[in-house]
Coordinates of C-alpha atoms and ligand atoms in Angstrom, one line a residue:
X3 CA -21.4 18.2 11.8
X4 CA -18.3 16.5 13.5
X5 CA -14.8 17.8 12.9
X6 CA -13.3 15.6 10.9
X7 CA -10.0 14.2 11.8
X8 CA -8.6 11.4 10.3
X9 CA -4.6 9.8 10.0
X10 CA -2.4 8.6 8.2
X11 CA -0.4 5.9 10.0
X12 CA 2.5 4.3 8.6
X13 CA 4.6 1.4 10.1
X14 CA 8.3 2.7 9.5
X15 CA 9.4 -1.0 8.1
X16 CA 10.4 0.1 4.7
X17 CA 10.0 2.8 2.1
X18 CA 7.2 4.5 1.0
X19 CA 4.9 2.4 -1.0
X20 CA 2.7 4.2 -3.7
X21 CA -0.2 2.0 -1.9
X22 CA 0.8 3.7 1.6
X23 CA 0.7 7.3 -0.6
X24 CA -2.7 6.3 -2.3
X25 CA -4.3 5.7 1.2
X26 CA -2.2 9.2 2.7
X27 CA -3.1 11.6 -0.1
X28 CA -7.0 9.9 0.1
X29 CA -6.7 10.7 3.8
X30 CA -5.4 14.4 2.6
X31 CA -8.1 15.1 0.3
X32 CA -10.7 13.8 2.8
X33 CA -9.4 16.0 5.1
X34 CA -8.9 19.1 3.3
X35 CA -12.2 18.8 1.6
X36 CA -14.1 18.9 5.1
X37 CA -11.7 21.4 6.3
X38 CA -10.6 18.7 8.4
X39 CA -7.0 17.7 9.7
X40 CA -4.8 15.2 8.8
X41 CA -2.8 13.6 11.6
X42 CA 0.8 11.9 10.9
X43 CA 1.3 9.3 13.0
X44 CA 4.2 6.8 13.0
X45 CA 3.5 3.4 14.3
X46 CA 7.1 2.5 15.5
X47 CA 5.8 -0.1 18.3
X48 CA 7.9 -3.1 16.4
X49 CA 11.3 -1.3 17.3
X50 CA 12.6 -4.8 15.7
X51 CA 11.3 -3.4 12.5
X52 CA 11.3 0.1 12.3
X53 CA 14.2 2.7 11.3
X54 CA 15.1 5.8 11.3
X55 CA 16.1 6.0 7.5
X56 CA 12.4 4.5 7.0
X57 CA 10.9 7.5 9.0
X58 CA 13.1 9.7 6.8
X59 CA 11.9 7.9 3.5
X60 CA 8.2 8.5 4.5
X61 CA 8.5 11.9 5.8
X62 CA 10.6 12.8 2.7
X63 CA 8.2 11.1 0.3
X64 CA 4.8 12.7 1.7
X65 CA 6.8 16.2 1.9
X66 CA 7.8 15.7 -2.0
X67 CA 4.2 14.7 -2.7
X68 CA 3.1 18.0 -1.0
X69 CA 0.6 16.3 1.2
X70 CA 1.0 18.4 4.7
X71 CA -0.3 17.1 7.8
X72 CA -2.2 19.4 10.4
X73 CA -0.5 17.4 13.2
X74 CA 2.3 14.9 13.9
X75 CA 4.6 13.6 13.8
X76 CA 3.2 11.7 16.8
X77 CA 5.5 8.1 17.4
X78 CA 3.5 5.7 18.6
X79 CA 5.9 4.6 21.0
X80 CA 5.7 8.0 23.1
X81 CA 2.4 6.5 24.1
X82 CA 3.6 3.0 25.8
X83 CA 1.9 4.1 29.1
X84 CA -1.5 4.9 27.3
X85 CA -1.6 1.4 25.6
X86 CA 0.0 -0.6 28.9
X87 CA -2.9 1.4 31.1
X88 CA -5.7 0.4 28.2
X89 CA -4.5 -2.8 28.3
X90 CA -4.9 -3.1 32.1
X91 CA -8.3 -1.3 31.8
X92 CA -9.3 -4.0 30.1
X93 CA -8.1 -6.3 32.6
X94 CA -10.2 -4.8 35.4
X95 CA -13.0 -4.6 33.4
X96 CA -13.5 -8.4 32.8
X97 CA -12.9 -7.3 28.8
X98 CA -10.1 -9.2 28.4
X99 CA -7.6 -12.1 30.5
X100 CA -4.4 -13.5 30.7
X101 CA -3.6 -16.2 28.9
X102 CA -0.8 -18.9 29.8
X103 CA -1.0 -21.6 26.7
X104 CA 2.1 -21.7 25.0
X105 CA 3.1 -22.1 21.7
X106 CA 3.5 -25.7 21.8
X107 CA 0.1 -26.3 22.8
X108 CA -1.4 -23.5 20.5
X109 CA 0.2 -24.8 17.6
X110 CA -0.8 -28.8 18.7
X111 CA -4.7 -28.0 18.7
X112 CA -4.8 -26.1 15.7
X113 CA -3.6 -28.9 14.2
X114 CA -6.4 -31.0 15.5
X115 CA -8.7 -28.2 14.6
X116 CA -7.4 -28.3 11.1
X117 CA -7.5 -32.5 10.7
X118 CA -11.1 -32.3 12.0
X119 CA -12.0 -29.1 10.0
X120 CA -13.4 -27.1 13.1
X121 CA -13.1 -23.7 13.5
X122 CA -9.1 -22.9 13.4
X123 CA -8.9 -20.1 16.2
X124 CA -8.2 -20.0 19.9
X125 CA -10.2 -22.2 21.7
X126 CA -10.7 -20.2 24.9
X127 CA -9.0 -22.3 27.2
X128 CA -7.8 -19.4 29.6
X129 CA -10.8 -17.5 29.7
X130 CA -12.4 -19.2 32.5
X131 CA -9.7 -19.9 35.0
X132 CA -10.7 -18.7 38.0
X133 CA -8.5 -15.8 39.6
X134 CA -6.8 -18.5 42.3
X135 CA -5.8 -20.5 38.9
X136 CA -4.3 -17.1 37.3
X137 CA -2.3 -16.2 40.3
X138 CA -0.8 -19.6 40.8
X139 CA 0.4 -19.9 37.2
X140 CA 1.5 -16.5 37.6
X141 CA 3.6 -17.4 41.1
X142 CA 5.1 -20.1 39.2
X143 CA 6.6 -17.9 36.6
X144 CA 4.8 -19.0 33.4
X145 CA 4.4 -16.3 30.8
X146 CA 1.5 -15.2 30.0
X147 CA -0.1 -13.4 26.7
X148 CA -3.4 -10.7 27.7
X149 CA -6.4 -11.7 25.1
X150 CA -9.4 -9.9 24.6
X151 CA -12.3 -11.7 25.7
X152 CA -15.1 -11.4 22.4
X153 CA -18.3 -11.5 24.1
X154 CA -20.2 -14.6 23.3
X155 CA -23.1 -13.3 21.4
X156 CA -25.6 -14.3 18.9
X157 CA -25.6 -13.1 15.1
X158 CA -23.4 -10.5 13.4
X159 CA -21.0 -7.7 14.2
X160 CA -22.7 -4.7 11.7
X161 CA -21.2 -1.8 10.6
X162 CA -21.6 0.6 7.6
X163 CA -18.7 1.3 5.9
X164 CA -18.1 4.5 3.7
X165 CA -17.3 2.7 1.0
X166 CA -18.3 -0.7 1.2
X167 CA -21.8 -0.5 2.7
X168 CA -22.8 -3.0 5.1
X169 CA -20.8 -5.1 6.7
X170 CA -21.4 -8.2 8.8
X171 CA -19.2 -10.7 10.5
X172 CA -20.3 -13.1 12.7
X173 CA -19.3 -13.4 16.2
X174 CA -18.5 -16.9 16.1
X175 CA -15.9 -16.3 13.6
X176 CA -14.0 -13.3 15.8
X177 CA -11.1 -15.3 18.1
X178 CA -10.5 -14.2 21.5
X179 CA -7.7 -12.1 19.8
X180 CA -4.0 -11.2 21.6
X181 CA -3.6 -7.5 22.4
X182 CA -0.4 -7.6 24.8
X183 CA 2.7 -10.1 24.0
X184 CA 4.0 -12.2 26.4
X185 CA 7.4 -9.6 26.8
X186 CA 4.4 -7.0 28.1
X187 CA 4.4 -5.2 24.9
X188 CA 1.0 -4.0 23.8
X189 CA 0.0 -5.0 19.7
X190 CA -1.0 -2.9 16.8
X191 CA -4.5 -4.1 17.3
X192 CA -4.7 -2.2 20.5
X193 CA -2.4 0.5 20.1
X194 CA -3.6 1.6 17.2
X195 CA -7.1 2.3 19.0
X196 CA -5.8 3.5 21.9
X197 CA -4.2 6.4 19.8
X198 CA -6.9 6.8 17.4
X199 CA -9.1 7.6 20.8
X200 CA -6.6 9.8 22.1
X201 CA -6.0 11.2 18.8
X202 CA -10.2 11.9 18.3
X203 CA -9.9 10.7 15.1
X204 CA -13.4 11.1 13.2
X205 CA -12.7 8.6 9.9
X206 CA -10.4 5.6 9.6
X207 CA -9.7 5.3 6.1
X208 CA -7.8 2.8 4.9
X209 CA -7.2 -0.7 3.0
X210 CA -9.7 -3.3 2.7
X211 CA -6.6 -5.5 3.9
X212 CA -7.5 -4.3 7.3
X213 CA -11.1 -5.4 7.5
X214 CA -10.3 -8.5 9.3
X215 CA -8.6 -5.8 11.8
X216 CA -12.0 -3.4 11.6
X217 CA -14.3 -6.3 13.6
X218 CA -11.8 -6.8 16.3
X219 CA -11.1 -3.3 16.8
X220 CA -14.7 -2.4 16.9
X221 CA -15.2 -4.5 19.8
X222 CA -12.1 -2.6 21.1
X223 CA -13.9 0.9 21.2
X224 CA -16.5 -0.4 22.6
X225 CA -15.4 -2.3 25.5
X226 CA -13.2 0.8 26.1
X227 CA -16.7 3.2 25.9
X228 CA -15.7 4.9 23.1
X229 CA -18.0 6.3 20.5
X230 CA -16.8 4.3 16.9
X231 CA -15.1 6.4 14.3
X232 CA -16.8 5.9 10.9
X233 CA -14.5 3.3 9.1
X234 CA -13.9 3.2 4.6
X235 CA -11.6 0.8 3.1
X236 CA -10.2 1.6 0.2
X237 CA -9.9 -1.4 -2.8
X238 CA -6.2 -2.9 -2.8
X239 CA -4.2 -2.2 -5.9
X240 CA -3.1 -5.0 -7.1
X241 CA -1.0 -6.4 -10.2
X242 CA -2.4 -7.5 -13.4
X243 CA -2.1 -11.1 -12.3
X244 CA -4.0 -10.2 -9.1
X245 CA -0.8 -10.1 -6.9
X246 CA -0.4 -7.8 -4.6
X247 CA 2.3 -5.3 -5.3
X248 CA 5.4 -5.1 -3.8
X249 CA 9.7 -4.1 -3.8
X250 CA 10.0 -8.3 -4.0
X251 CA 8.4 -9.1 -7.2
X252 CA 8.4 -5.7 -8.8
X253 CA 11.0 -3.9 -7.9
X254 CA 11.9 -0.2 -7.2
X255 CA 8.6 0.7 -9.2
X256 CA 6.4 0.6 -6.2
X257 CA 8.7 3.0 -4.4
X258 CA 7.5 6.9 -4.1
X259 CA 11.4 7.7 -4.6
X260 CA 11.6 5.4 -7.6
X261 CA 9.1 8.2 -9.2
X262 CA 11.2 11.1 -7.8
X263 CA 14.2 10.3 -9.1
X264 CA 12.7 9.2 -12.8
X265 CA 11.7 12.6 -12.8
X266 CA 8.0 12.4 -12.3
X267 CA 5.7 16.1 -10.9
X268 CA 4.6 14.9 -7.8
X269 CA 1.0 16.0 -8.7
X270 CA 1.0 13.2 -11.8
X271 CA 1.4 10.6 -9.3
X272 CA -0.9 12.2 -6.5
X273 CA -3.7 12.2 -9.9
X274 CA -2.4 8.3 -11.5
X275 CA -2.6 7.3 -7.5
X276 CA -6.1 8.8 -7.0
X277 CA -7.7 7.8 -10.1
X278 CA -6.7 4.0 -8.9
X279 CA -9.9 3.0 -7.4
X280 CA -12.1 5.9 -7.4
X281 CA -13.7 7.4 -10.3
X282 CA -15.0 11.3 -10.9
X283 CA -18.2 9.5 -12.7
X284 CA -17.1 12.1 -15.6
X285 CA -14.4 11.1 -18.5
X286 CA -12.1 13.8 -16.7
X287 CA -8.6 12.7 -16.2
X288 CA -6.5 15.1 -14.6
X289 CA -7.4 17.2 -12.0
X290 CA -5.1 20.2 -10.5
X291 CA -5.0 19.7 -6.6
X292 CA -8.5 22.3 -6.4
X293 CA -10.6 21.0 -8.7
X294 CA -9.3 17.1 -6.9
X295 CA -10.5 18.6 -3.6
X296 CA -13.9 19.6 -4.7
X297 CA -14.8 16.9 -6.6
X298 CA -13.4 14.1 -4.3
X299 CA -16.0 11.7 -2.2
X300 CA -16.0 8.3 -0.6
X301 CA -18.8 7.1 -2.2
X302 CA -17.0 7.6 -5.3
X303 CA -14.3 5.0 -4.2
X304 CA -14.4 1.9 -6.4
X305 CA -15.5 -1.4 -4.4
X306 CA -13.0 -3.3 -6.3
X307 CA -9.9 -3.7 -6.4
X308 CA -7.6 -1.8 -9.2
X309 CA -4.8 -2.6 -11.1
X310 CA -1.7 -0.9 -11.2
X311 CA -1.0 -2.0 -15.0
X312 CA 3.0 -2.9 -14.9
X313 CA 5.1 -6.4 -16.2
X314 CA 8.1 -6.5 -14.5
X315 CA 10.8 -6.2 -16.7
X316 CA 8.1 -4.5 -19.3
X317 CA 10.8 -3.4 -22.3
X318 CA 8.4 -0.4 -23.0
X319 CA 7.0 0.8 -20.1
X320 CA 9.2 1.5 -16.9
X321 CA 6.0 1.9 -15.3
X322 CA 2.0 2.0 -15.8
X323 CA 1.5 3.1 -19.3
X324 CA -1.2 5.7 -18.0
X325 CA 1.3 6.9 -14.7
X326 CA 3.3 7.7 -17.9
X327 CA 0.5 9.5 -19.8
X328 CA 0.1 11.6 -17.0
X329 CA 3.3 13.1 -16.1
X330 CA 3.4 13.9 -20.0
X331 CA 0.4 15.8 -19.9
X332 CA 1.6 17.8 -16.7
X333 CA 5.2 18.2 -18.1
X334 CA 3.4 19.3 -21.1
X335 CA 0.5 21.8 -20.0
X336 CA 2.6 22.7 -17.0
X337 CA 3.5 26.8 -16.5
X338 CA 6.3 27.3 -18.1
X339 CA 7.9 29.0 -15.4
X340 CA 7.1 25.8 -12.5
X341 CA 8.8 23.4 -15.5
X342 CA 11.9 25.6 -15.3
X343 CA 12.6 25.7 -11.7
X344 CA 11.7 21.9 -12.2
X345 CA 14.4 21.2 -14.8
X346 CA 16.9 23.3 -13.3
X347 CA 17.2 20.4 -10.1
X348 CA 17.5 18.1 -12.7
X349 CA 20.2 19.9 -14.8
X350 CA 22.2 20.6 -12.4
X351 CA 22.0 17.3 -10.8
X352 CA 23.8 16.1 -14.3
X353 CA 26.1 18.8 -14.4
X354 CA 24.5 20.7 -17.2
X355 CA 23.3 23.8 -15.1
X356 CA 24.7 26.6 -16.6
X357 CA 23.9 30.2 -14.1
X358 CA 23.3 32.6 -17.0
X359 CA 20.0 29.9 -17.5
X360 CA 18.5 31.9 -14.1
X361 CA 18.9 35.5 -15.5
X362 CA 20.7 36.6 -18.8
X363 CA 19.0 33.5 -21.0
X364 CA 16.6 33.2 -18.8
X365 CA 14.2 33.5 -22.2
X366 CA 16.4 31.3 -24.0
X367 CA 16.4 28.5 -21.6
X368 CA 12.2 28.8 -21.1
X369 CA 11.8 28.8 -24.6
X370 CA 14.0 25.8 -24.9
X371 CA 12.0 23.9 -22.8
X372 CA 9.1 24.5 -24.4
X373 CA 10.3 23.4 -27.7
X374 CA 11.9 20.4 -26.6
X375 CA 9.1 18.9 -23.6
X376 CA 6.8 17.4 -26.4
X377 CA 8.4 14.2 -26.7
X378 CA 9.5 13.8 -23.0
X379 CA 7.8 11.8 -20.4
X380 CA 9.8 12.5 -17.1
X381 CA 12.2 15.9 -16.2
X382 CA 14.7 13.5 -16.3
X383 CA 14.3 13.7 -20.3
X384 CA 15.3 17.1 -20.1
X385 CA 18.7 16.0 -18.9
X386 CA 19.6 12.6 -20.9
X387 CA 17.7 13.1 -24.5
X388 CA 17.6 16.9 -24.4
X389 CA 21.3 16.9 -23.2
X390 CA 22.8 18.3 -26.6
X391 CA 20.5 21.4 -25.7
X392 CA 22.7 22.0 -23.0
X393 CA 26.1 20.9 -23.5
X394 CA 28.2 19.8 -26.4
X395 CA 29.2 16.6 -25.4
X396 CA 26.3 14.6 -26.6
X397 CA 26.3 11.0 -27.8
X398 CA 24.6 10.1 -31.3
X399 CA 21.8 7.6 -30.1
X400 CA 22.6 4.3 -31.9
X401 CA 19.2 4.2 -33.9
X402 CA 20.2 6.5 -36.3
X403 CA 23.6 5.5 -36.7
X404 CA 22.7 2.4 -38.3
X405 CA 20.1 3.8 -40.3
X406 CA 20.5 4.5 -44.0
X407 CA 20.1 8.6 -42.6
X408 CA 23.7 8.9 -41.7
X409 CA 24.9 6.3 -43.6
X410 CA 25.4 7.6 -46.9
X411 CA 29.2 7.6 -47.9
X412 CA 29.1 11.8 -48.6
X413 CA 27.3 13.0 -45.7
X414 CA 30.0 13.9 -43.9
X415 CA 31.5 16.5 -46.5
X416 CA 27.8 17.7 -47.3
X417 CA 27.8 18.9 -43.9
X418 CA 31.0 20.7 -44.2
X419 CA 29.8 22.5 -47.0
X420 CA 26.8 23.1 -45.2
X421 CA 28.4 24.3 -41.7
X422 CA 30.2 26.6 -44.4
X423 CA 27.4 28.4 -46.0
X424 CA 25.8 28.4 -42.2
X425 CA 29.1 30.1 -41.1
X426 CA 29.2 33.0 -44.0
X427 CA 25.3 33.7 -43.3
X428 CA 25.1 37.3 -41.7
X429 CA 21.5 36.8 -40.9
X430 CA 21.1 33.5 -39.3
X431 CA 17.3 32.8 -39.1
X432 CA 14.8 30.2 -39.9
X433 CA 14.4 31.4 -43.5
X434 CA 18.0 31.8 -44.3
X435 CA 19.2 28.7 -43.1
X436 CA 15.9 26.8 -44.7
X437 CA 17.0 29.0 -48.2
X438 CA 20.7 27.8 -47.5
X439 CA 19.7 23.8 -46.8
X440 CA 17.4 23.4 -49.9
X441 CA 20.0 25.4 -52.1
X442 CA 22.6 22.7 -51.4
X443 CA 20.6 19.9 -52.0
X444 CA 19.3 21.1 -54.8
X445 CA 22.9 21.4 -56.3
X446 CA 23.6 18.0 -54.5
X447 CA 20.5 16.8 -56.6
X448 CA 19.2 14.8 -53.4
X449 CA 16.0 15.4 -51.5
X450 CA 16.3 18.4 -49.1
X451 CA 14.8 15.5 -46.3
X452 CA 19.0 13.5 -46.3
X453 CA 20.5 16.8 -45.0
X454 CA 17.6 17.9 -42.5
X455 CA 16.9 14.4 -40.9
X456 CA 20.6 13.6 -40.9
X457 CA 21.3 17.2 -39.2
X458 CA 18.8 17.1 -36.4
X459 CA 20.8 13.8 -35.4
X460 CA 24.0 15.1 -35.4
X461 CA 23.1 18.5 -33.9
X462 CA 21.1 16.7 -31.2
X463 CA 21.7 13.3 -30.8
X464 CA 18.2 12.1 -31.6
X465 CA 16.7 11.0 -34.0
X466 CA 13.6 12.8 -33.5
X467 CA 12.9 15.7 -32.1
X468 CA 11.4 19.5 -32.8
X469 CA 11.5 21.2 -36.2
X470 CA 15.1 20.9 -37.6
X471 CA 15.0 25.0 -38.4
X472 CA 13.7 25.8 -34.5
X473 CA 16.5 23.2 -33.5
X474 CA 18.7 25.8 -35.7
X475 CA 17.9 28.7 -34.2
X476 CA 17.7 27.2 -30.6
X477 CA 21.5 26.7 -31.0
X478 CA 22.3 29.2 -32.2
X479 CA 25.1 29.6 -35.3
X480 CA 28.3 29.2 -34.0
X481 CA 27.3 25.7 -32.5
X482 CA 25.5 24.5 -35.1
X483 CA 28.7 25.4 -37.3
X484 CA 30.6 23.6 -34.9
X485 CA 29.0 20.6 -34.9
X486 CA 28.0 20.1 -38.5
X487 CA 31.9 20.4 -39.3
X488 CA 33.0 17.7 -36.5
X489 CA 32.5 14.9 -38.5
X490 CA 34.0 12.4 -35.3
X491 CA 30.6 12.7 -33.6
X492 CA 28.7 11.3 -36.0
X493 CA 31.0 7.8 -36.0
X494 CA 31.2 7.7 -32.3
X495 CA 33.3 4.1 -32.5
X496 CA 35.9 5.1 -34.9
Ligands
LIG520 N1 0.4 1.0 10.8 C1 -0.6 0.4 10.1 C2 -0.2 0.1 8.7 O1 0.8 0.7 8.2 C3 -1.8 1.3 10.1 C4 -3.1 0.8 9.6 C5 -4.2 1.7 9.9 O2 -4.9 1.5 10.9 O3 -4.5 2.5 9.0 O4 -0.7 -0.8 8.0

């Protein structure tokens, strides 16, 4: 049995893409399921490109996802010598040559290769100059590229993939392929073997948009005598119009931090992430990290590519209708306690922390949760519609306001007879103030239904919500007093 090892190696270029946290938490389960380890590895050889803050975003982003890494972070660029010295191995080894055709001339016969519809690729000038012809172009200073020279054989490149099954591409088709620039700089292509080698990783999984990468890397490991790792690519995700998705054309939805800051448990998007292109072969849907880790495979990986189901500038969804379904369930079935350390960051990061919540109404504040989480969908929830729960400045959602529920002409001096009675109740309860609502309306001859809808929204801000009598008691009487009798909240405007 090999010891698995496998990576996850991001290019620091941006922020964390849920597509890049799809392929590191597949790499994670992979790896924890064979108690194998998962190696971070930052490929920061385009130091045009990379940044810090984007080393930060990923690091931040897998750490809030709780995917730990056995090793790493390694930086790619701590390994320049290994890649230069492959690079020059390959030299000596009469695996690869230098190459002096410039741009100009590059770009001129692939032109010509396009008008006469041959093969568009490098043509292979350079390969067989003799070594008095490379040291005379050398001595006169022209710059040079290093290309790997793909033997010239018969047939197909085979390999099996994890996922995919067989694959073949033919030789013909595989370019004598650049691996060092003409500044000396060694490419992904190359460096990302090199360290893969180094790194003894067992299993490179990743996206099928590397495939084209696979063959010529394949050839790498071998002329470099290196056993091959077994390779899975994963199916893209892709939008509902087949696009693929990015910050460009769908915004800050296809950021990790996007989903952080909404308010989503980082497990909901580890299970939306994972169900995108693999199946359990069971109608199960959510999965606590355990049972995910046992059940995962490969095999299981969908062949096709998935949709990540989201119209920009969607008025009902902010996000993919099931990513949504998902965090409810978990905000929902979640332990009560793990939702209140949860909320807290969240409450206090609007100001509406209060300290007794940790101790003294420590019951008060669970139970409050409880009773409002139903018709949430992120944490954030807890903060912007369940704000009247936790402070009494609270605006009247708008809904309601034009709706005939707080519209009729004597609602507001209904509710100042009713914060009354509510004020001279010694037992404040569920039953008494139920008894105490349906005895005015009956005297008010109007259905019980005016007072108790119209209440929740002035007591809450919503027009929907829990039970109006739990809402009641959740309160507590001296604020529901309160607020019944200030009549200014429920005409915000005037
Ligand atoms: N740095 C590459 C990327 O982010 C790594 C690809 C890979 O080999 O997994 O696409």
């Amino acid at each position: 049995m090999v010891d698995v090892r496998v990576r996850f190696p991001p290019s620091p270029t941006g922020y964390l893409h849920i597509g890049g946290a799809r392929t590191a938490l597949i790499n994670w389960l992979f790896a924890k399921k064979h108690n194998g380890k998962l190696i971070l590895r930052i490929e920061d050889t385009d130091t045009e490109r990379s940044t810090q803050e984007s080393i930060d975003g990923i690091l931040e982003g897998l750490r809030w996802l709780d995917l730990d890494w056995d090793e790493g972070p390694y930086f790619q660029t701590e390994f320049a010598n290994d890649h230069v010295q492959a690079a020059q191995n390959l030299l000596a080894g009469g695996n690869a040559y230098k190459c002096f055709c410039t741009k100009e001339e590059l770009d001129e016969k692939r032109e010509q290769a396009l008008a006469q519809k041959t093969t568009v690729g490098y043509d292979g000038t350079c390969r067989n100059l003799t070594p008095e012809q490379v040291t005379a172009k050398e001595q006169q200073g022209i710059p040079y590229v290093i290309r790997f020279k793909v033997p010239k054989r018969k047939g197909t490149l085979v390999y099996h993939d994890k996922v995919l099954g067989t694959i073949e591409r033919a030789y013909s088709e595989i370019e004598d392929f650049v691996i060092v620039r003409s500044n000396g700089k060694p490419l992904y292509l190359l460096c990302n073997v090199v360290d893969d080698i180094r790194d003894r990783i067992s299993h490179v999984i990743r996206g099928q948009d590397h495939m084209t990468n696979t063959t010529r890397q394949i050839l790498l490991y071998e002329a470099l005598g290196s056993p091959l790792p077994v390779f899975a690519h994963m199916p893209l995700t892709l939008d509902l119009q087949k696009r693929k998705i990015s910050k460009r054309s769908h915004g800050e939805v296809v950021a990790v931090q996007f989903y952080r800051d909404k308010g989503f448990l980082p497990w909901a998007l580890c299970n939306f992430l994972c169900l995108l292109g693999w199946n359990p072969g069971t109608e199960q849907e959510f999965f606590s990290r355990e049972e995910l880790i046992e059940v995962f495979t490969l095999e299981r990986m969908s062949k096709v590519n998935s949709v990540f189901n989201y119209r920009p500038g969607d008025q009902k969804f902010f996000t993919d209708p099931k990513l949504i379904a998902i965090n409810e369930h978990y905000l929902r079935t979640i332990d009560t306690e793990v939702l209140g350390q949860l909320v807290e960051e969240k409450l206090k990061a609007y100001e509406l922390w209060d300290d007794s919540y940790a101790v003294e109404r420590r019951d008060w504040y669970l139970a409050t949760l409880d009773l409002i989480k139903d018709r949430f969908h992120t944490l954030n929830d807890f903060a912007s519609l369940g704000r009247a729960y936790f402070s009494d400045s609270y605006d009247i959602e708008e809904k309601p306001l034009k709706k005939n529920v707080l519209k009729h002409p004597d609602l507001v001096q209904w509710f100042k007879e009713l914060s009354k009675r509510f004020a001279d109740l010694s037992t404040f309860n569920q039953e008494t103030a139920e008894q105490t609502t349906r005895e005015l309306a009956d005297e008010l001859a109007i259905k019980p239904g005016i007072l108790i809808n119209g209440m929740r929204t002035v007591l809450t801000g919503q027009l929907a919500g829990p039970s109006m009598f739990d809402i009641l008691t959740t309160l507590g009487q001296d604020k529901v007093v309160m607020r019944l009798s200030d009549i200014s909240r429920l005409y915000p405007s005037t």
